[in-house]
XYZ file of C-alpha atoms in Angstrom:
742
model
C 152.800 83.700 -90.485
C 154.253 82.977 -87.073
C 155.502 79.878 -85.342
C 155.326 78.944 -81.675
C 157.914 76.420 -80.672
C 157.074 74.000 -77.927
C 158.240 70.678 -76.568
C 156.124 67.558 -76.436
C 157.310 64.509 -74.567
C 156.123 60.983 -75.274
C 156.630 57.706 -73.487
C 157.614 55.513 -76.430
C 156.950 51.822 -76.070
C 158.720 49.148 -78.080
C 157.696 49.353 -81.716
C 155.741 52.596 -81.200
C 157.907 55.333 -82.652
C 155.230 57.336 -84.397
C 153.280 59.801 -82.300
C 150.469 62.158 -83.057
C 149.665 65.281 -81.076
C 146.166 66.703 -80.819
C 145.716 70.376 -80.093
C 142.250 71.583 -79.207
C 140.816 73.666 -82.045
C 137.317 75.052 -82.048
C 137.763 75.821 -85.721
C 135.130 73.917 -87.690
C 132.083 76.169 -88.153
C 128.715 74.610 -87.374
C 125.292 75.952 -88.330
C 121.850 75.119 -87.025
C 118.742 76.630 -88.649
C 121.058 78.866 -90.652
C 122.660 80.368 -87.516
C 126.346 79.871 -86.801
C 126.799 78.355 -83.346
C 129.007 80.411 -81.022
C 130.598 77.395 -79.311
C 129.597 74.243 -81.193
C 132.275 71.997 -79.677
C 131.706 73.013 -76.040
C 130.716 69.518 -74.948
C 127.039 69.694 -73.969
C 125.204 70.013 -70.652
C 122.722 67.788 -68.874
C 122.111 68.191 -65.146
C 124.081 71.165 -63.921
C 124.715 73.621 -61.121
C 125.928 77.125 -61.997
C 127.822 79.900 -60.246
C 130.026 82.787 -61.325
C 133.697 83.699 -61.167
C 135.848 86.191 -63.029
C 138.113 83.742 -64.818
C 140.212 86.197 -66.820
C 140.239 89.243 -64.499
C 138.402 91.461 -66.973
C 135.906 92.678 -64.373
C 133.030 90.590 -65.718
C 131.618 87.494 -64.096
C 131.987 84.335 -66.151
C 129.957 81.174 -65.589
C 131.152 77.783 -64.407
C 128.784 74.823 -64.423
C 129.220 71.462 -62.788
C 127.506 68.805 -64.898
C 126.468 65.704 -62.965
C 127.000 62.238 -64.432
C 125.594 59.034 -63.003
C 128.152 56.693 -61.461
C 131.296 58.390 -62.726
C 131.151 61.841 -61.202
C 130.853 64.885 -63.425
C 132.743 67.707 -65.072
C 133.295 71.418 -64.592
C 132.588 73.467 -67.724
C 133.555 77.121 -68.025
C 132.080 79.907 -70.157
C 133.626 83.326 -70.713
C 131.332 86.327 -70.491
C 131.512 87.953 -73.940
C 128.425 90.151 -73.619
C 127.963 93.835 -72.995
C 125.428 95.446 -70.672
C 122.096 93.712 -71.117
C 123.640 90.905 -73.197
C 123.756 87.233 -72.219
C 126.589 86.073 -74.500
C 129.056 83.388 -73.456
C 131.826 81.368 -75.123
C 133.422 78.107 -74.085
C 136.478 78.843 -71.934
C 138.278 75.540 -72.343
C 141.700 77.005 -71.471
C 140.382 78.124 -68.084
C 138.316 74.987 -67.624
C 141.474 72.897 -67.646
C 142.958 75.009 -64.831
C 140.146 74.272 -62.381
C 140.748 71.588 -59.738
C 139.060 68.215 -59.755
C 135.804 68.256 -57.806
C 133.059 65.698 -57.230
C 129.254 65.698 -57.012
C 128.739 69.476 -56.952
C 130.643 72.780 -56.934
C 129.640 76.345 -56.045
C 131.861 79.426 -56.319
C 131.671 82.032 -53.533
C 134.236 84.520 -52.197
C 134.531 83.550 -48.532
C 137.458 85.852 -47.636
C 136.321 88.981 -49.498
C 139.479 89.263 -51.595
C 137.467 89.707 -54.789
C 138.195 86.168 -56.025
C 135.575 83.437 -55.904
C 136.589 80.296 -54.013
C 135.204 76.793 -54.558
C 132.868 75.023 -52.149
C 132.435 71.389 -53.148
C 131.512 67.980 -51.835
C 133.733 66.005 -49.495
C 132.751 62.679 -47.972
C 130.429 63.653 -45.149
C 130.271 67.323 -45.963
C 131.991 70.230 -47.674
C 135.554 71.100 -48.623
C 136.856 74.460 -49.823
C 139.481 75.435 -52.385
C 140.934 78.910 -51.905
C 141.361 81.011 -55.047
C 145.026 82.018 -55.354
C 144.788 83.269 -58.942
C 147.065 86.030 -60.194
C 145.419 87.956 -63.003
C 144.051 85.496 -65.527
C 146.403 82.726 -64.354
C 144.038 80.583 -62.313
C 145.194 78.888 -59.146
C 143.434 77.066 -56.305
C 144.742 75.432 -53.139
C 142.832 73.187 -50.772
C 141.937 75.392 -47.804
C 139.694 73.007 -45.847
C 139.449 69.290 -46.545
C 136.260 69.175 -44.432
C 134.367 72.085 -42.897
C 133.609 71.630 -39.198
C 130.907 73.136 -37.016
C 130.194 73.301 -33.280
C 126.801 71.631 -32.871
C 126.385 72.814 -29.263
C 127.512 76.455 -29.113
C 127.286 77.963 -25.645
C 127.612 74.560 -24.006
C 130.115 71.759 -24.038
C 131.740 71.948 -27.506
C 130.463 69.309 -29.912
C 132.485 69.828 -33.069
C 131.713 67.669 -36.050
C 131.646 67.847 -39.819
C 129.236 70.382 -41.264
C 127.046 67.855 -42.996
C 125.960 68.033 -46.613
C 125.318 64.932 -48.677
C 126.418 64.184 -52.229
C 123.083 64.897 -53.902
C 122.291 68.084 -51.982
C 123.306 71.685 -52.596
C 123.794 73.912 -49.536
C 122.728 77.528 -49.283
C 125.835 79.692 -49.016
C 125.292 83.367 -48.200
C 125.847 86.031 -45.562
C 122.699 85.163 -43.623
C 123.191 87.654 -40.766
C 124.760 90.488 -42.797
C 127.973 90.579 -40.769
C 130.339 90.244 -43.727
C 131.218 86.547 -43.679
C 129.629 83.583 -45.450
C 127.254 81.350 -43.525
C 125.847 77.986 -44.622
C 122.359 76.480 -44.633
C 122.156 72.718 -44.953
C 119.821 69.870 -44.108
C 120.993 67.635 -41.280
C 121.913 63.981 -41.614
C 118.468 62.717 -40.651
C 116.493 65.915 -40.694
C 113.837 67.576 -42.767
C 114.746 70.873 -41.134
C 117.405 73.345 -42.188
C 120.478 73.827 -40.032
C 121.964 77.312 -39.855
C 125.742 77.196 -39.519
C 126.857 80.680 -38.577
C 130.363 81.703 -39.622
C 132.115 82.998 -36.497
C 135.026 84.636 -38.326
C 133.886 88.206 -37.659
C 132.989 87.486 -34.048
C 136.257 85.722 -33.268
C 138.781 87.545 -35.443
C 137.158 90.734 -36.728
C 137.534 89.694 -40.374
C 135.878 87.314 -42.836
C 138.766 85.153 -43.996
C 138.183 82.184 -41.700
C 135.818 79.232 -41.961
C 134.748 78.590 -38.382
C 131.116 77.645 -37.822
C 128.591 77.272 -35.015
C 125.314 75.473 -35.673
C 123.093 78.074 -33.998
C 119.701 76.948 -35.310
C 118.568 73.461 -36.286
C 115.239 74.684 -37.684
C 116.152 77.844 -39.566
C 113.132 79.741 -40.882
C 110.796 77.616 -38.717
C 109.992 75.273 -41.596
C 110.134 71.613 -42.482
C 110.486 70.359 -46.043
C 109.733 66.788 -47.071
C 107.845 64.860 -49.750
C 107.443 67.952 -51.930
C 105.730 70.023 -49.263
C 106.843 72.866 -47.013
C 105.311 73.076 -43.539
C 105.404 76.525 -41.965
C 105.479 77.527 -38.289
C 107.568 74.671 -36.945
C 110.094 74.930 -34.063
C 109.960 78.732 -33.839
C 112.862 79.268 -31.439
C 116.513 79.340 -32.395
C 118.805 76.844 -30.693
C 120.835 79.625 -29.125
C 117.733 80.508 -27.141
C 116.717 76.924 -26.343
C 119.807 76.011 -24.360
C 119.398 72.290 -25.046
C 120.212 69.894 -27.851
C 117.062 68.377 -29.348
C 116.639 64.655 -29.692
C 116.913 63.563 -33.353
C 115.454 60.074 -32.987
C 112.141 60.925 -34.663
C 113.627 62.794 -37.603
C 112.918 61.463 -41.079
C 115.755 60.520 -43.405
C 116.079 63.266 -45.983
C 117.934 62.173 -49.116
C 118.590 65.465 -50.828
C 117.509 69.054 -51.359
C 119.034 72.163 -52.855
C 118.880 75.567 -51.223
C 119.265 78.947 -52.948
C 119.391 82.094 -50.795
C 118.376 85.517 -52.128
C 116.821 88.757 -50.945
C 113.618 89.006 -52.991
C 112.479 92.404 -51.792
C 115.593 94.209 -50.598
C 114.664 94.181 -46.900
C 117.974 92.707 -45.773
C 116.835 89.195 -44.928
C 117.029 86.155 -47.163
C 114.309 84.146 -48.830
C 114.819 80.640 -50.180
C 114.127 78.659 -53.298
C 114.364 74.938 -52.591
C 114.275 71.848 -54.776
C 113.894 68.259 -53.643
C 115.107 65.002 -55.144
C 111.561 63.627 -55.297
C 109.945 66.738 -56.784
C 109.425 68.286 -60.220
C 108.957 71.876 -59.071
C 110.729 74.247 -56.689
C 109.410 75.901 -53.551
C 109.751 79.588 -52.726
C 109.497 80.614 -49.075
C 109.135 84.236 -47.968
C 111.117 85.437 -44.950
C 108.874 87.510 -42.702
C 111.471 87.582 -39.963
C 114.793 89.370 -40.172
C 118.489 88.646 -40.699
C 119.004 87.613 -37.081
C 115.936 85.411 -36.702
C 114.415 84.044 -39.896
C 110.746 83.147 -40.009
C 109.159 81.890 -43.207
C 105.570 83.068 -43.392
C 104.549 82.144 -46.920
C 105.288 79.346 -49.366
C 104.760 79.104 -53.122
C 104.859 75.687 -54.756
C 105.060 76.889 -58.372
C 107.696 79.561 -58.831
C 108.103 82.001 -60.430
C 104.373 82.543 -60.879
C 103.082 86.083 -60.617
C 99.271 86.327 -60.487
C 99.292 89.880 -61.884
C 100.980 88.758 -65.110
C 99.084 87.233 -68.004
C 101.718 84.658 -68.868
C 104.282 83.082 -66.585
C 106.377 79.923 -66.854
C 106.965 78.302 -63.471
C 109.959 76.031 -63.062
C 108.833 72.478 -63.727
C 111.517 69.928 -64.529
C 110.878 66.212 -64.262
C 113.392 65.457 -61.551
C 115.030 67.524 -58.804
C 115.100 71.092 -60.205
C 117.541 73.467 -58.516
C 118.036 77.197 -58.960
C 121.041 79.516 -59.112
C 121.265 83.279 -58.663
C 123.533 84.873 -61.303
C 123.811 88.139 -63.192
C 123.538 86.492 -66.591
C 123.038 89.567 -68.799
C 125.475 92.031 -67.193
C 122.869 94.580 -66.098
C 123.829 94.550 -62.425
C 120.709 92.652 -61.333
C 120.924 88.950 -60.579
C 118.838 86.610 -62.696
C 117.671 83.040 -62.137
C 118.924 79.832 -63.769
C 117.288 76.447 -63.150
C 118.513 72.968 -64.064
C 117.867 69.396 -62.894
C 120.160 68.175 -60.146
C 119.285 64.625 -61.149
C 121.612 62.102 -62.722
C 119.071 60.751 -65.239
C 115.386 60.791 -66.100
C 114.971 64.492 -66.633
C 115.322 67.211 -69.233
C 118.714 66.986 -70.929
C 118.965 68.979 -74.189
C 116.693 71.765 -72.872
C 117.783 71.597 -69.282
C 119.117 75.083 -68.504
C 116.170 77.424 -67.933
C 116.953 81.133 -67.811
C 114.766 83.749 -66.132
C 115.816 87.397 -66.465
C 115.338 89.725 -63.527
C 113.238 92.396 -65.237
C 113.187 94.624 -62.172
C 115.440 97.663 -61.822
C 114.671 97.996 -58.112
C 115.462 95.881 -55.068
C 112.299 93.838 -55.617
C 113.015 90.926 -57.926
C 110.829 89.999 -60.901
C 111.980 86.889 -62.765
C 110.740 86.659 -66.378
C 111.204 83.465 -68.383
C 113.562 83.730 -71.376
C 114.534 80.257 -72.647
C 114.945 76.584 -71.738
C 118.315 76.050 -73.406
C 120.595 78.797 -72.116
C 124.197 78.029 -73.180
C 122.973 74.816 -74.837
C 121.545 76.796 -77.772
C 125.084 77.849 -78.731
C 126.586 74.343 -78.845
C 125.871 71.020 -80.476
C 123.596 69.335 -77.964
C 122.291 65.778 -78.252
C 120.707 65.203 -74.846
C 122.424 62.299 -73.100
C 125.318 60.635 -74.895
C 126.935 61.553 -78.209
C 128.406 58.957 -80.593
C 130.025 60.699 -83.599
C 130.759 59.039 -86.949
C 131.955 60.537 -90.238
C 129.957 59.271 -93.230
C 129.351 60.697 -96.698
C 125.566 60.656 -96.434
C 124.840 62.590 -99.645
C 127.596 61.030 -101.801
C 129.144 64.396 -102.675
C 132.683 63.283 -101.805
C 132.766 65.122 -98.463
C 132.504 63.543 -95.051
C 129.364 64.466 -93.172
C 128.797 64.083 -89.449
C 126.316 61.585 -88.015
C 125.806 61.631 -84.249
C 123.898 58.978 -82.307
C 122.848 59.314 -78.691
C 121.335 57.698 -75.647
C 118.383 60.001 -76.104
C 116.603 63.325 -76.004
C 114.248 63.565 -73.029
C 110.679 63.900 -74.331
C 108.692 64.397 -71.148
C 108.616 60.824 -69.906
C 111.684 59.035 -71.257
C 114.631 59.390 -73.626
C 114.128 59.052 -77.382
C 117.231 57.993 -79.281
C 117.944 59.486 -82.706
C 120.698 60.057 -85.234
C 121.520 63.678 -86.038
C 122.771 64.494 -89.540
C 125.114 67.444 -90.129
C 125.914 67.976 -93.808
C 129.439 69.083 -94.698
C 128.784 72.371 -96.505
C 132.472 73.267 -96.629
C 135.180 71.627 -98.668
C 137.366 68.543 -98.283
C 140.120 70.715 -96.790
C 137.988 73.253 -94.935
C 134.930 71.488 -93.515
C 131.833 73.198 -92.208
C 128.750 71.437 -90.878
C 125.070 72.368 -91.082
C 122.335 70.513 -89.220
C 119.894 68.928 -91.654
C 117.864 66.883 -89.188
C 118.022 65.521 -85.649
C 116.193 62.395 -86.807
C 118.155 61.100 -89.781
C 115.855 59.147 -92.106
C 113.269 59.008 -89.283
C 115.136 56.119 -87.686
C 113.691 56.968 -84.263
C 110.503 55.235 -85.464
C 112.276 51.916 -84.894
C 112.506 52.698 -81.143
C 116.140 51.697 -80.822
C 117.342 52.846 -77.417
C 120.926 54.150 -77.339
C 121.786 54.415 -81.039
C 125.494 53.956 -81.767
C 126.021 53.740 -85.566
C 128.776 52.325 -87.743
C 128.937 52.180 -91.543
C 130.425 49.730 -94.042
C 129.607 48.042 -97.361
C 128.271 44.706 -96.180
C 126.691 43.550 -99.457
C 129.489 44.638 -101.802
C 127.232 46.877 -103.908
C 129.421 49.973 -103.695
C 127.532 51.859 -100.995
C 127.859 51.732 -97.214
C 125.252 49.985 -95.102
C 124.643 50.714 -91.438
C 124.692 48.788 -88.176
C 123.397 50.342 -84.952
C 124.221 48.968 -81.505
C 121.625 49.375 -78.754
C 121.299 49.283 -74.976
C 120.239 45.622 -74.854
C 123.204 44.173 -76.712
C 121.454 43.766 -80.045
C 122.583 44.985 -83.449
C 120.262 46.564 -85.994
C 121.098 46.213 -89.680
C 119.948 48.694 -92.327
C 120.686 48.102 -95.991
C 121.678 51.132 -98.051
C 119.462 50.875 -101.138
C 120.500 54.249 -102.492
C 123.112 52.729 -104.772
C 126.733 53.637 -105.422
C 127.226 57.365 -106.026
C 123.776 58.288 -104.673
C 122.674 59.668 -101.307
C 122.251 56.947 -98.702
C 118.795 55.445 -98.318
C 118.412 52.966 -95.478
C 115.819 50.208 -95.667
C 115.225 46.538 -94.819
C 115.738 46.854 -91.098
C 116.843 43.664 -89.336
C 116.540 43.751 -85.541
C 118.736 41.338 -83.593
C 121.070 41.068 -86.577
C 122.607 37.578 -86.841
C 121.377 36.802 -83.323
C 124.285 38.713 -81.843
C 124.188 39.637 -78.145
C 127.155 41.887 -77.433
C 126.353 42.918 -73.855
C 124.770 46.160 -72.652
C 125.144 49.608 -74.206
C 126.734 48.219 -77.350
C 129.077 50.451 -79.322
C 129.997 48.807 -82.640
C 132.603 49.345 -85.357
C 132.951 47.652 -88.737
C 136.657 47.246 -89.526
C 138.845 44.796 -91.434
C 140.652 43.545 -88.347
C 142.458 40.593 -89.913
C 143.254 42.451 -93.163
C 141.718 39.816 -95.430
C 139.519 42.223 -97.368
C 136.258 41.635 -95.475
C 134.739 43.762 -92.743
C 134.826 42.294 -89.249
C 132.888 43.479 -86.207
C 134.321 44.981 -83.028
C 132.028 45.949 -80.152
C 132.450 47.658 -76.809
C 129.937 47.588 -73.980
C 129.144 48.594 -70.429
C 131.516 45.964 -68.989
C 134.564 47.844 -70.315
C 135.838 45.011 -72.533
C 135.945 44.512 -76.316
C 134.388 41.669 -78.290
C 135.695 40.578 -81.714
C 133.597 38.824 -84.332
C 135.454 37.688 -87.431
C 133.663 37.769 -90.768
C 133.707 34.100 -91.763
C 131.412 34.801 -94.694
C 132.193 36.838 -97.791
C 132.393 40.489 -98.804
C 128.792 40.343 -100.029
C 127.335 37.983 -97.428
C 129.031 38.456 -94.061
C 128.787 35.997 -91.191
C 130.138 37.376 -87.930
C 131.599 34.645 -85.752
C 132.533 35.394 -82.148
C 136.289 35.003 -81.592
C 136.778 36.698 -78.234
C 134.742 38.336 -75.480
C 137.905 39.947 -74.132
C 139.640 40.971 -77.338
C 143.319 41.777 -76.796
C 142.814 41.731 -73.035
C 141.400 45.243 -73.330
C 139.517 46.433 -70.249
C 138.938 50.130 -69.569
C 136.979 49.568 -66.371
C 138.844 51.262 -63.560
C 139.581 49.521 -60.286
C 136.674 49.753 -57.872
C 134.090 50.324 -60.592
C 131.582 47.801 -61.867
C 131.188 49.385 -65.312
C 133.610 50.683 -67.929
C 131.630 51.703 -71.062
C 134.241 50.771 -73.651
C 133.857 52.574 -76.983
C 136.408 51.259 -79.507
C 137.786 52.882 -82.628
C 140.299 50.864 -84.681
C 142.358 52.686 -87.300
C 145.178 52.105 -89.756
C 148.308 54.050 -88.875
C 150.688 53.774 -91.814
C 149.794 50.125 -92.372
C 149.728 49.248 -88.681
C 146.448 48.643 -86.847
C 145.930 50.599 -83.640
C 143.006 50.900 -81.264
C 141.642 53.863 -79.318
C 139.053 53.080 -76.655
C 136.819 55.581 -74.894
C 135.868 54.880 -71.292
C 133.366 55.637 -68.563
C 135.805 57.925 -66.751
C 136.530 59.983 -69.883
C 140.079 58.750 -70.466
C 141.185 57.578 -73.897
C 143.192 54.340 -74.039
C 145.597 53.512 -76.877
C 146.627 49.973 -77.858
C 149.017 48.567 -80.464
C 150.672 45.173 -81.165
C 147.417 44.076 -82.780
C 148.449 42.811 -86.223
C 149.389 39.141 -86.073
C 148.317 39.017 -82.431
C 144.536 38.718 -82.617
C 144.433 35.940 -80.029
C 146.969 37.510 -77.688
C 147.070 40.562 -75.431
C 147.519 43.957 -77.030
C 150.111 46.433 -75.832
C 148.513 49.212 -73.818
C 150.447 52.273 -74.901
C 148.538 54.947 -72.995
C 145.627 55.286 -70.573
C 145.330 59.075 -70.855
C 145.907 59.549 -74.569
C 146.704 63.148 -75.588
C 145.932 64.176 -71.958
C 142.363 64.693 -73.121
C 139.346 64.125 -70.903
C 136.121 65.693 -72.129
C 133.875 63.940 -69.652
C 132.510 60.466 -68.921
C 131.499 57.824 -71.471
C 133.624 59.337 -74.201
C 133.117 58.103 -77.763
C 136.098 58.700 -80.098
C 136.126 58.889 -83.881
C 139.631 59.370 -85.258
C 139.713 60.251 -88.961
C 141.046 62.961 -91.248
C 138.368 65.606 -91.886
C 140.626 68.405 -93.178
C 142.204 66.506 -96.068
C 145.774 67.010 -94.876
C 146.511 63.320 -94.355
C 146.466 63.679 -90.565
C 143.759 62.155 -88.428
C 141.555 64.477 -86.405
C 139.619 63.534 -83.290
C 135.885 63.884 -82.734
C 134.960 63.072 -79.158
C 131.453 62.632 -77.793
C 130.510 62.403 -74.123
C 127.609 61.569 -71.833
C 126.667 65.252 -71.472
C 125.450 65.044 -75.058
C 128.089 67.220 -76.681
C 131.134 66.988 -78.905
C 134.705 68.237 -78.823
C 136.960 68.512 -81.867
C 140.730 68.192 -81.889
C 142.830 68.965 -84.962
C 145.879 66.730 -85.397
C 149.534 67.391 -86.133
C 151.884 64.571 -87.132
C 155.243 64.514 -85.388
C 158.144 62.096 -85.483
C 160.227 63.275 -82.546
C 159.943 64.596 -79.038
C 160.360 68.210 -80.155
C 158.131 69.863 -82.702
C 157.755 73.337 -84.141
C 154.038 73.828 -84.614
C 152.648 76.226 -87.179
C 150.540 78.834 -85.432
C 148.077 80.429 -87.839
C 145.126 82.787 -87.865
C 142.719 80.006 -86.901
C 144.548 79.665 -83.591
C 143.465 83.155 -82.535
C 139.839 83.923 -81.712
C 138.770 87.568 -81.352
C 135.260 88.199 -80.055
C 132.950 89.952 -80.307
C 133.913 91.229 -83.743
C 132.509 93.739 -84.706
C 132.651 95.271 -81.235
C 131.842 98.489 -79.424
C 133.084 97.798 -75.884
C 135.518 95.150 -74.714
C 136.937 92.552 -77.087
C 138.668 89.335 -76.074
C 141.655 87.755 -77.750
C 141.845 84.010 -77.101
C 145.050 82.258 -78.158
C 144.539 78.549 -78.738
C 148.091 77.470 -77.950
C 149.392 75.147 -75.248
C 152.934 76.498 -75.059
C 154.271 78.973 -72.547
C 155.538 81.494 -75.066
C 155.364 85.143 -74.112
C 153.158 87.070 -76.527
C 153.051 90.793 -77.265
C 149.678 92.086 -78.430
C 149.379 95.423 -80.197
C 146.458 97.195 -81.817
C 146.888 99.750 -84.623
C 144.415 101.987 -86.383
C 144.263 102.132 -90.161
C 146.951 104.845 -90.244
C 149.368 102.777 -88.171
C 148.869 104.562 -84.833
C 149.417 102.184 -81.918
C 146.296 102.084 -79.730
C 147.156 99.238 -77.345
C 150.128 97.128 -76.228
C 150.457 94.304 -73.738
C 153.019 91.530 -73.214
C 151.745 88.474 -71.393
C 151.838 84.716 -71.002
C 148.046 84.640 -70.667
C 146.003 82.903 -73.339
C 142.954 85.158 -73.069
C 143.375 88.938 -73.077
C 140.769 91.694 -72.903
C 141.035 95.002 -74.769
C 138.708 97.973 -74.266
C 137.810 99.598 -77.613
C 134.927 101.722 -76.313
C 136.958 104.936 -76.763
C 138.169 104.026 -80.249
C 136.534 105.689 -83.200
C 134.394 103.598 -85.530
C 136.386 101.847 -88.211
C 138.907 99.105 -88.957
C 141.775 98.240 -86.613
C 144.510 95.621 -86.737
C 145.461 93.354 -83.823
C 149.010 92.059 -84.051
C 150.315 89.097 -82.051
C 154.075 88.751 -81.822
C 156.495 86.381 -80.148
C 160.260 85.981 -80.246
C 161.460 82.366 -80.207
C 165.215 81.848 -80.297
C 165.640 85.373 -81.674
C 163.294 84.678 -84.582
C 160.492 87.243 -84.817
C 157.080 85.710 -85.584
C 153.969 87.814 -86.203
C 150.356 87.407 -87.274
C 147.773 90.150 -87.746
C 143.971 90.036 -87.542
C 141.378 92.655 -88.430
C 138.881 94.060 -85.928
C 135.881 96.262 -86.699
C 134.794 98.820 -84.091
C 131.220 100.033 -84.503
């Protein structure tokens, strides 16, 4: 067994000398329908854009998605390509995800300077900014190259340079439109329903492609107009460069948002488009009957892909603002199609990543529908919102996982449910299996935004349940199963005790004043915490409001009108502490609670553990591995969960045990390339070796990287041993894992 030594620094406030470190571990197995999920704790997806980048320099394109969130931005999520030729297999690349820069509204990865590394095009106020990829090997790095792209809106005349406009809800088309080797941009104008063609002048001016200098050479590219879910052909058929004048824009219609995807459908060298619109449920394909120097769209298809010569097709139809993305998903060298809503609500959420494989082996594309939950099928996915709670539902002595949510989209609205994952492992080695997404059919009560908490409210030896909802009400369910029996919830009381706790109520039952009765703590959309003391008894509670701003807690950030506080109180060695999730994804930690219930709590941290798994995070902090150390389950608005395994420390330096569970090798068995992912946050140098069964060394590499690829395609079939070794302060530390080559 090996050890990695690392330093952890804490800001210790008065009276707070105990600290707890959380290291990300994707180690608890999760099963759904008897199948082990490949990346259960990957965090969910809702409304996403997707592009590709080689994150770990293994020669294969990985996927990065930007998941939109209403009001509070979104989050980049990365997935390593773990498939062979013809295989669409991906794993959550959280180590790389954390190395990507902060972006807002949307992000697309394209290599603008042809150095083989994809750069980031993303939203800036009024347009587009670009991060240049400066990565070295698998050590990712990005620097801001352009804070705002500019374009000359009157080329050939008096220069009129302004920002290359793209709004926050739109997605531009980025491609080499004229086949000259540099990336051009298609975007709708500020007021227009026509597409502007911003030609990259890098080749013309400098003879290379590594500059971002644009001329707006056509304000009606393709001779089309798009508005109100229709495409009008044969409009404004002459490019601006041939018109010689700037058109008046007074009569243009305000266009709030569209997405543009460029691709060559038939291999003729010019680009067709797939477009989505914010007010539409389908996409529009337009066929380019012109050429690369003068586009002319001569045909439009409203339902795409839809091939009349095929018996069964599945056109893209998503409730709100579908957009498409052109990626080689299955590693066959032919780009496929992925579609997802570009909305921020009111659309598909748990089946919101539609994958169409390009079945053609020629230059003519043929997209064939594969699935509606690409990537989502390999993770725990609860639609919008995820509120995790540990609760022994079957009374077998092991903590099960109950997850509430804002809702699964059902075609017209969200339907809130509680998912039940039974702990099929042990008290020290948990493993979860999905039993039902609608625990005890509680969705029949039509509670919108179900956030559960459990506690014995009638003193009969079993735990009852309270659910907070979107309207500020509490719903009480009595557990009539009896002590020692599986929970059975009955006797629903809506509007429990007449309590109105705000909007989007997140409740916790906890003995706040340590008098032996359960009190009630609630968070809500306003970012504050309310405290209701139990002034009744252990068997007949009466929750009396004590404070609407408990402890002075407020996780609403400056400039925002909402905060979405999600509290979790816990007992830390006899001392009460409070973790609060927030709209922006930060975790807040408070102490100085005991004996100070009418005062202001001490805010210890606003970015606890340096963890941010996405907006509207819901923490549940409890020991699941039976080692006496609390672990962290963290839900988010994208409808997924993350899991963090805890390590207790009592100083600013800690030597952390690094065991086999910290190393993930996939795929295993393997026949091509395998990947070794080291789940460690230190900067220790690691030597990786591979030996055959007779001890012959087949591979050796020393690196600081946390994900390493190893080609085993030339190895004979059989068992091999991968050894990871480090040398800390002259102490040799080694672990070994088995790999099967088939």
